[in-house]
Amino acid sequence: MTTAPLRITRVNGSLVEAEPVLGVSLYELAAVGHGRLLSEVIRLSGATATLQVYEDTGGLAVGEPLAFTGRTLSVQLGPGLLGSILDGLGRPLNVLAERTGDFIGPGASVPTLDPTRRWRFQPTLAAGALVSGGDVLGTLEERPGFLHRVLVPPGVTGTVAELAAGEFTVDAPVGKLTDGTPLRLSHAWSVRTPRPTGRRLGDDRPLITGQRIFDLLFPVAEGGTVAVIGGFGTGKTVVEQSLAKHADADVVVYIGCGERGNEMSEVLGEFPKLTDPRSGRSIMDRTVMVVNTSNMPVVAREASVYLGITVAEYYRDMGYRVALMADSLSRWAEALREIGARLQEMPGEEGYPTYLASRLGAFYERAGRARLIGRPEREGAVTLISAVSPPGGDLSEPVSQATLRVAGSLWALDADLAHQRQFPAVDWETSYSLYVEHTRAWFEREVDPSWSAVRAQTLELLQRDAELREIAGLVGPEALQDEDRLVLLVARLVREVVLGQSAYHPHDASSAPLKTFRLAQLAERARSLAAERIRAGAPLAQLDLGPFRRTLIALRDAPGAELSTRVTAAEAALAGILPAEARP
Amino acid sequence: MSSGVAQTYRAAAGAAGPLVFIERTHAVSLGEWVRLEIPGEKRWQGQVIDAGERLTVVQLLDDSLGLAPDKVRVTFTGDVARATVGKELLGRAFNGVGAPIDGLAAPVGEAMRSLAGAPLNPAARLPPNDFIETGISAIDGMNTLVRGQKLPIFSGPGLPALEVAAHIVEWARAPKGEPFAVVFVGIGITARERRDFLERFEHSGALERSVLFINEMKDPTVERLLAPRLALGEAEFLAFECGLHVLVVIADVTHYCEALREIATARQEIPGRRGYPGTMYTDLASLFERAGIVRGREGSLTQIPVLTMPDDDLTHPIPDLTGYITEGQVVLSRELHRRGVFPPVDVLPSLSRLMNAGIGPERTVPEHRQWADQLYALYARGREARLMAAIVGEAGLVAPDRRALGFLEHFERDFIGQGRRRRTLAETIAAGWSLLDALPRDDLTRIRDETWARRHAPAAAP
């Protein structure tokens, strides 16, 4: 009926409609307008296609042309990802800055991996080998000391016809299969499709975060999922960044989704200067950043979390333990809501689309520890630690609720604690971890056999403290029994010295599990010793916890190498808790 | 992308509130500038917010009173909205669409800038790292403002947020005396506030280093959305092209958000919380994220947005979304205000996220972090003690709680309540120490041993 050419018929914010379309599929990419803005088909109805545009549509005119590409949104996976900073579409931000200046304009096309850089590839297979998806073809050194395993892309099978050692770019073939399929150092993967794995493995290994309150009270398993939920100013971002710096993972993927530009630039300035104590190399050498700040296009924000998890899965597939930080999934959900509203979809709760929970669940399920496909046999894990920013700090809102249904651990951050400058401001009454039982054997074996006992005593103390403080609020602390007042006193010590941790102190920012354990154990010993004295008739007023507290603080702030001498000093100070007349 | 060619239509298909609908338009682009006219009667300006072959929606910048769809001539200019920027705007006052309101001629300017502004590449940013002395102890000492930061003031109806903002404008200094400018955006302010502000600016001599954009309550709603973008375009020019350190004060963001809601409703968008549009986070971010420092350029852009929390509610969508975008907040307290404390800043819910980047050795004082943490901890304990004392009486408190209670009173009255007098950073730090020195060592859990030893060393003795 119409002979009009393919053209844009409507521009509404980040959405574009085009007519007439034929033979186009959902989620296919297109270049729209004279500026060739990247966009994705999200609805097809008759001859009309609706596309979401990943870049600023200001100035885009009705009647401009567009071209479909036949591809879906994908990322090029290969060496060079580590240390890079990508936007939500996988464009390295520093290369983008060189091309388009300090401010990001639309239409710039930049490859994810440096196409000119050559990598020294060493094959581990030879011609004649039968290969299938996930098999390791060979290795190269991506960063000093970091071995990048070059994999056969999932879905590819055949017999190796040629495979050569030497220096190659990511796009050049290093060999081919007998059917002519070229083998390269990199391959593309559609970000919305999970990468396949073999059998899922259990949650019995903890991811050591270096944060006492998490490792001791609310541990997360490797391959587990955590929701860090808290209102603004409760320290979500500091928690996410501390974990990115100190967590015991081989690779960290950090997604800054709809967050602040200054914070990201702080990270970009700080990470290269920090060293990973395990490898002695820069933290940046194990980190991939995906950054889509709140003022960058909202559709790319939606895509950024998928880009990040695809990169995480890629390193997992090499056999690495990957920690994925997503800050914040609420911004991702809001992007969904914004796009849904423009599509005039029937909204669910609070205007969020009805598919919010299923999309969120599917995203969380991409985390996990698994036996991997391909040879040699290996295991890998993606641990997901995602921040959620509930409006008004109220956990009853849809994003928090959908998250809680799928996350294995909740670290609830509390505004009151943050106002008191108790950091990390974790509310221990609301937080939980489903990994406690699974990981206890590891802690008891690797740290101390009484790990679980000390953990239970600490929680009991905090619980008793909460009850007593409620009573003290009614009758005044002076009216409490001496033994109860002791609980208040020691609980304050535990809160300030054991659970409180400064992200900015050089020796306190990260705490080894043994140090965490010793601090909690010493506090508990001080409590039981003082309780014994009180039961023996000594009034609380005569007990002096001051010197012990100072040795405990000194232990907390001391470098790891001094641990045993500091513990000895604190143990010696325990004797000082005796009433004055009983002292030798 | 924009055609650059103007085209005129003889009538509109309809109008509703600030929106005009035009059917069967050709090659219209999103954001295109539109002129409307009923010949011999009235003119309007507008912008395309939804471009389509079948229907195009134009948002008017002026009051739509008297607009008859069948009589109006609609001209699509082929150009997107732009603002005039330049150093010559310093010392001048404009309305929400950039027309002079100081009786002088319109500026020629040095450049034209797109109103939307482009996002700053995070890799091109430099992390904020130098503090700005505001002269207010609660900010400089406890919630330090850092260049390139966005730090809002959360106020309530009837609280002196504008006066606090005005003092900051008058008192703010770059630490090493670098060139400094202020861009003030009044959004939906009353005629009285406008007069107060202009007078203050003129008397204090702050006007010559300032540019004012004033949208009054009586002006059209859409102008409230335009005014901050005009101002930020100018501020970016002054900061990143002229190398000035620019402080942008936006008051009141609540009026801005209400204008957003009004227009979203007129567009029949699906409302989010409390009727505010679901796009509000992104929209506010497009303003606040324009604060920053650019690698390799001289100046900086710092923002102090002022907002009124409806019913003093910190969880209302406006303060809530703002808090998620900005790098902290300074919260004003009705209780302190009632007791005559000025500035009535409640430091407990206040926070400057970038504080650590702006304080410490070579910036402020080496012990700044511990000093502030200690004041916070004692104040928090004092507040708890005050609650408890109200129930059980002061005599029922343990000794450290009684001391914290005493601290609290001096802290609020003397440290926070500095009155309408500028305090240097050194004066602020000294005022804090004088409160801490009165307490025993064991109460000062956040002060590290080295700091304590240094402060109490007999170094002063001969």
mmCIF file of N, CA and C in Angstrom, chain B residues 203-277:
data_model
loop_
_atom_site.group_PDB
_atom_site.id
_atom_site.type_symbol
_atom_site.label_atom_id
_atom_site.label_comp_id
_atom_site.label_asym_id
_atom_site.label_seq_id
_atom_site.Cartn_x
_atom_site.Cartn_y
_atom_site.Cartn_z
ATOM 1 N N HIS B 203 24.443 44.959 48.139
ATOM 2 C CA HIS B 203 25.107 45.532 49.312
ATOM 3 C C HIS B 203 26.415 44.837 49.646
ATOM 4 N N SER B 204 26.420 43.506 49.527
ATOM 5 C CA SER B 204 27.622 42.776 49.935
ATOM 6 C C SER B 204 28.703 42.834 48.858
ATOM 7 N N GLY B 205 28.365 43.378 47.714
ATOM 8 C CA GLY B 205 29.351 43.435 46.636
ATOM 9 C C GLY B 205 29.519 42.118 45.914
ATOM 10 N N ALA B 206 28.637 41.145 46.242
ATOM 11 C CA ALA B 206 28.749 39.833 45.616
ATOM 12 C C ALA B 206 28.233 39.853 44.181
ATOM 13 N N LEU B 207 27.455 40.901 43.853
ATOM 14 C CA LEU B 207 26.787 40.918 42.548
ATOM 15 C C LEU B 207 27.778 40.915 41.383
ATOM 16 N N GLU B 208 28.888 41.647 41.548
ATOM 17 C CA GLU B 208 29.785 41.777 40.400
ATOM 18 C C GLU B 208 30.458 40.460 40.008
ATOM 19 N N ARG B 209 30.507 39.503 40.956
ATOM 20 C CA ARG B 209 31.078 38.214 40.575
ATOM 21 C C ARG B 209 29.975 37.174 40.360
ATOM 22 N N SER B 210 28.712 37.649 40.167
ATOM 23 C CA SER B 210 27.570 36.730 40.091
ATOM 24 C C SER B 210 26.759 36.925 38.821
ATOM 25 N N VAL B 211 26.075 35.842 38.430
ATOM 26 C CA VAL B 211 25.047 35.922 37.401
ATOM 27 C C VAL B 211 23.770 35.419 38.035
ATOM 28 N N LEU B 212 22.667 36.150 37.871
ATOM 29 C CA LEU B 212 21.404 35.748 38.475
ATOM 30 C C LEU B 212 20.385 35.351 37.413
ATOM 31 N N PHE B 213 19.759 34.207 37.612
ATOM 32 C CA PHE B 213 18.620 33.828 36.780
ATOM 33 C C PHE B 213 17.437 33.669 37.722
ATOM 34 N N ILE B 214 16.437 34.525 37.551
ATOM 35 C CA ILE B 214 15.333 34.533 38.507
ATOM 36 C C ILE B 214 14.020 34.192 37.816
ATOM 37 N N ASN B 215 13.456 33.054 38.186
ATOM 38 C CA ASN B 215 12.103 32.721 37.750
ATOM 39 C C ASN B 215 11.211 32.927 38.960
ATOM 40 N N GLU B 216 10.245 33.851 38.841
ATOM 41 C CA GLU B 216 9.390 34.123 39.986
ATOM 42 C C GLU B 216 8.169 33.227 39.954
ATOM 43 N N MET B 217 7.520 33.143 41.113
ATOM 44 C CA MET B 217 6.322 32.331 41.240
ATOM 45 C C MET B 217 5.292 32.698 40.174
ATOM 46 N N LYS B 218 5.217 34.012 39.835
ATOM 47 C CA LYS B 218 4.190 34.465 38.896
ATOM 48 C C LYS B 218 4.527 34.100 37.445
ATOM 49 N N ASP B 219 5.774 33.693 37.188
ATOM 50 C CA ASP B 219 6.171 33.374 35.811
ATOM 51 C C ASP B 219 5.646 32.005 35.395
ATOM 52 N N PRO B 220 5.586 31.728 34.077
ATOM 53 C CA PRO B 220 5.044 30.440 33.606
ATOM 54 C C PRO B 220 5.822 29.249 34.153
ATOM 55 N N THR B 221 5.091 28.164 34.362
ATOM 56 C CA THR B 221 5.663 26.956 34.953
ATOM 57 C C THR B 221 6.843 26.415 34.157
ATOM 58 N N VAL B 222 6.695 26.376 32.832
ATOM 59 C CA VAL B 222 7.719 25.742 32.016
ATOM 60 C C VAL B 222 9.073 26.442 32.165
ATOM 61 N N GLU B 223 9.003 27.761 32.436
ATOM 62 C CA GLU B 223 10.255 28.504 32.620
ATOM 63 C C GLU B 223 11.080 27.955 33.775
ATOM 64 N N ARG B 224 10.408 27.346 34.750
ATOM 65 C CA ARG B 224 11.136 26.785 35.896
ATOM 66 C C ARG B 224 12.052 25.640 35.446
ATOM 67 N N LEU B 225 11.636 24.951 34.376
ATOM 68 C CA LEU B 225 12.463 23.853 33.872
ATOM 69 C C LEU B 225 13.621 24.387 33.039
ATOM 70 N N LEU B 226 13.414 25.573 32.471
ATOM 71 C CA LEU B 226 14.413 26.146 31.576
ATOM 72 C C LEU B 226 15.508 26.886 32.350
ATOM 73 N N ALA B 227 15.084 27.599 33.406
ATOM 74 C CA ALA B 227 16.008 28.492 34.125
ATOM 75 C C ALA B 227 17.292 27.780 34.588
ATOM 76 N N PRO B 228 17.187 26.607 35.262
ATOM 77 C CA PRO B 228 18.442 25.986 35.725
ATOM 78 C C PRO B 228 19.333 25.545 34.569
ATOM 79 N N ARG B 229 18.735 25.212 33.431
ATOM 80 C CA ARG B 229 19.550 24.760 32.294
ATOM 81 C C ARG B 229 20.291 25.930 31.665
ATOM 82 N N LEU B 230 19.604 27.097 31.594
ATOM 83 C CA LEU B 230 20.287 28.307 31.126
ATOM 84 C C LEU B 230 21.469 28.602 32.045
ATOM 85 N N ALA B 231 21.192 28.512 33.366
ATOM 86 C CA ALA B 231 22.205 28.866 34.352
ATOM 87 C C ALA B 231 23.382 27.905 34.294
ATOM 88 N N LEU B 232 23.100 26.613 34.140
ATOM 89 C CA LEU B 232 24.181 25.635 34.135
ATOM 90 C C LEU B 232 25.015 25.742 32.863
ATOM 91 N N GLY B 233 24.358 26.108 31.742
ATOM 92 C CA GLY B 233 25.114 26.346 30.506
ATOM 93 C C GLY B 233 26.125 27.461 30.724
ATOM 94 N N GLU B 234 25.659 28.550 31.359
ATOM 95 C CA GLU B 234 26.537 29.676 31.661
ATOM 96 C C GLU B 234 27.624 29.259 32.664
ATOM 97 N N ALA B 235 27.220 28.510 33.683
ATOM 98 C CA ALA B 235 28.182 28.096 34.711
ATOM 99 C C ALA B 235 29.267 27.205 34.107
ATOM 100 N N GLU B 236 28.866 26.287 33.222
ATOM 101 C CA GLU B 236 29.858 25.425 32.572
ATOM 102 C C GLU B 236 30.822 26.256 31.739
ATOM 103 N N PHE B 237 30.283 27.282 31.072
ATOM 104 C CA PHE B 237 31.147 28.135 30.266
ATOM 105 C C PHE B 237 32.165 28.862 31.145
ATOM 106 N N LEU B 238 31.662 29.463 32.240
ATOM 107 C CA LEU B 238 32.555 30.191 33.145
ATOM 108 C C LEU B 238 33.604 29.260 33.759
ATOM 109 N N ALA B 239 33.167 28.039 34.098
ATOM 110 C CA ALA B 239 34.075 27.118 34.773
ATOM 111 C C ALA B 239 35.090 26.524 33.802
ATOM 112 N N PHE B 240 34.589 25.949 32.714
ATOM 113 C CA PHE B 240 35.460 25.118 31.888
ATOM 114 C C PHE B 240 36.079 25.854 30.702
ATOM 115 N N GLU B 241 35.505 27.010 30.343
ATOM 116 C CA GLU B 241 36.116 27.805 29.259
ATOM 117 C C GLU B 241 36.898 28.980 29.837
ATOM 118 N N CYS B 242 36.384 29.603 30.911
ATOM 119 C CA CYS B 242 37.046 30.788 31.460
ATOM 120 C C CYS B 242 37.918 30.444 32.671
ATOM 121 N N GLY B 243 37.856 29.204 33.165
ATOM 122 C CA GLY B 243 38.727 28.799 34.262
ATOM 123 C C GLY B 243 38.358 29.365 35.622
ATOM 124 N N LEU B 244 37.087 29.714 35.822
ATOM 125 C CA LEU B 244 36.672 30.216 37.137
ATOM 126 C C LEU B 244 36.191 29.058 38.007
ATOM 127 N N HIS B 245 36.267 29.264 39.315
ATOM 128 C CA HIS B 245 35.637 28.313 40.235
ATOM 129 C C HIS B 245 34.227 28.818 40.480
ATOM 130 N N VAL B 246 33.252 28.072 39.988
ATOM 131 C CA VAL B 246 31.883 28.565 39.966
ATOM 132 C C VAL B 246 31.043 27.812 40.993
ATOM 133 N N LEU B 247 30.317 28.580 41.792
ATOM 134 C CA LEU B 247 29.371 28.000 42.735
ATOM 135 C C LEU B 247 27.969 28.289 42.215
ATOM 136 N N VAL B 248 27.188 27.225 41.973
ATOM 137 C CA VAL B 248 25.826 27.404 41.478
ATOM 138 C C VAL B 248 24.865 27.126 42.628
ATOM 139 N N VAL B 249 24.038 28.127 42.941
ATOM 140 C CA VAL B 249 23.014 27.933 43.970
ATOM 141 C C VAL B 249 21.664 27.864 43.259
ATOM 142 N N ILE B 250 20.935 26.756 43.475
ATOM 143 C CA ILE B 250 19.629 26.587 42.845
ATOM 144 C C ILE B 250 18.570 26.555 43.942
ATOM 145 N N ALA B 251 17.678 27.534 43.947
ATOM 146 C CA ALA B 251 16.643 27.578 44.985
ATOM 147 C C ALA B 251 15.317 27.969 44.332
ATOM 148 N N ASP B 252 14.312 27.192 44.392
ATOM 149 C CA ASP B 252 14.124 26.056 45.238
ATOM 150 C C ASP B 252 13.822 24.847 44.341
ATOM 151 N N VAL B 253 14.512 23.759 44.536
ATOM 152 C CA VAL B 253 14.360 22.578 43.689
ATOM 153 C C VAL B 253 12.947 21.993 43.794
ATOM 154 N N THR B 254 12.302 22.224 44.948
ATOM 155 C CA THR B 254 10.932 21.726 45.122
ATOM 156 C C THR B 254 9.997 22.343 44.071
ATOM 157 N N HIS B 255 10.166 23.636 43.802
ATOM 158 C CA HIS B 255 9.338 24.272 42.773
ATOM 159 C C HIS B 255 9.632 23.679 41.401
ATOM 160 N N TYR B 256 10.904 23.359 41.182
ATOM 161 C CA TYR B 256 11.285 22.737 39.912
ATOM 162 C C TYR B 256 10.553 21.413 39.746
ATOM 163 N N CYS B 257 10.573 20.584 40.799
ATOM 164 C CA CYS B 257 9.963 19.255 40.718
ATOM 165 C C CYS B 257 8.451 19.363 40.550
ATOM 166 N N GLU B 258 7.868 20.375 41.185
ATOM 167 C CA GLU B 258 6.429 20.532 41.020
ATOM 168 C C GLU B 258 6.085 20.920 39.596
ATOM 169 N N ALA B 259 6.944 21.720 38.976
ATOM 170 C CA ALA B 259 6.736 22.065 37.573
ATOM 171 C C ALA B 259 6.856 20.812 36.707
ATOM 172 N N LEU B 260 7.815 19.957 37.028
ATOM 173 C CA LEU B 260 7.975 18.697 36.291
ATOM 174 C C LEU B 260 6.694 17.882 36.364
ATOM 175 N N ARG B 261 6.137 17.788 37.575
ATOM 176 C CA ARG B 261 4.928 16.990 37.780
ATOM 177 C C ARG B 261 3.763 17.577 37.001
ATOM 178 N N GLU B 262 3.670 18.921 37.052
ATOM 179 C CA GLU B 262 2.565 19.582 36.371
ATOM 180 C C GLU B 262 2.601 19.267 34.876
ATOM 181 N N ILE B 263 3.784 19.325 34.304
ATOM 182 C CA ILE B 263 3.890 19.134 32.865
ATOM 183 C C ILE B 263 3.733 17.668 32.486
ATOM 184 N N ALA B 264 4.259 16.768 33.325
ATOM 185 C CA ALA B 264 4.088 15.342 33.060
ATOM 186 C C ALA B 264 2.611 14.975 33.083
ATOM 187 N N THR B 265 1.873 15.577 34.002
ATOM 188 C CA THR B 265 0.437 15.294 34.077
ATOM 189 C C THR B 265 -0.259 15.798 32.822
ATOM 190 N N ALA B 266 0.130 16.994 32.377
ATOM 191 C CA ALA B 266 -0.476 17.534 31.156
ATOM 192 C C ALA B 266 -0.192 16.625 29.964
ATOM 193 N N ARG B 267 0.958 15.931 30.003
ATOM 194 C CA ARG B 267 1.306 15.016 28.906
ATOM 195 C C ARG B 267 0.668 13.661 29.107
ATOM 196 N N GLN B 268 -0.094 13.510 30.188
ATOM 197 C CA GLN B 268 -0.754 12.250 30.512
ATOM 198 C C GLN B 268 0.243 11.116 30.683
ATOM 199 N N GLU B 269 1.384 11.431 31.294
ATOM 200 C CA GLU B 269 2.356 10.374 31.596
ATOM 201 C C GLU B 269 1.881 9.583 32.800
ATOM 202 N N ILE B 270 2.326 8.328 32.879
ATOM 203 C CA ILE B 270 1.962 7.510 34.036
ATOM 204 C C ILE B 270 2.738 8.013 35.242
ATOM 205 N N PRO B 271 2.024 8.431 36.306
ATOM 206 C CA PRO B 271 2.735 9.018 37.433
ATOM 207 C C PRO B 271 3.439 7.977 38.299
ATOM 208 N N GLY B 272 4.532 8.379 38.952
ATOM 209 C CA GLY B 272 5.217 7.521 39.913
ATOM 210 C C GLY B 272 4.783 7.891 41.315
ATOM 211 N N ARG B 273 5.728 7.862 42.269
ATOM 212 C CA ARG B 273 5.370 8.156 43.653
ATOM 213 C C ARG B 273 4.813 9.557 43.815
ATOM 214 N N ARG B 274 3.744 9.680 44.545
ATOM 215 C CA ARG B 274 3.068 10.945 44.840
ATOM 216 C C ARG B 274 2.829 11.785 43.597
ATOM 217 N N GLY B 275 2.609 11.118 42.474
ATOM 218 C CA GLY B 275 2.268 11.831 41.259
ATOM 219 C C GLY B 275 3.451 12.417 40.515
ATOM 220 N N TYR B 276 4.678 12.308 41.084
ATOM 221 C CA TYR B 276 5.843 12.827 40.359
ATOM 222 C C TYR B 276 6.209 11.840 39.253
ATOM 223 N N PRO B 277 6.699 12.355 38.122
ATOM 224 C CA PRO B 277 6.964 11.446 36.999
ATOM 225 C C PRO B 277 8.077 10.446 37.305
#
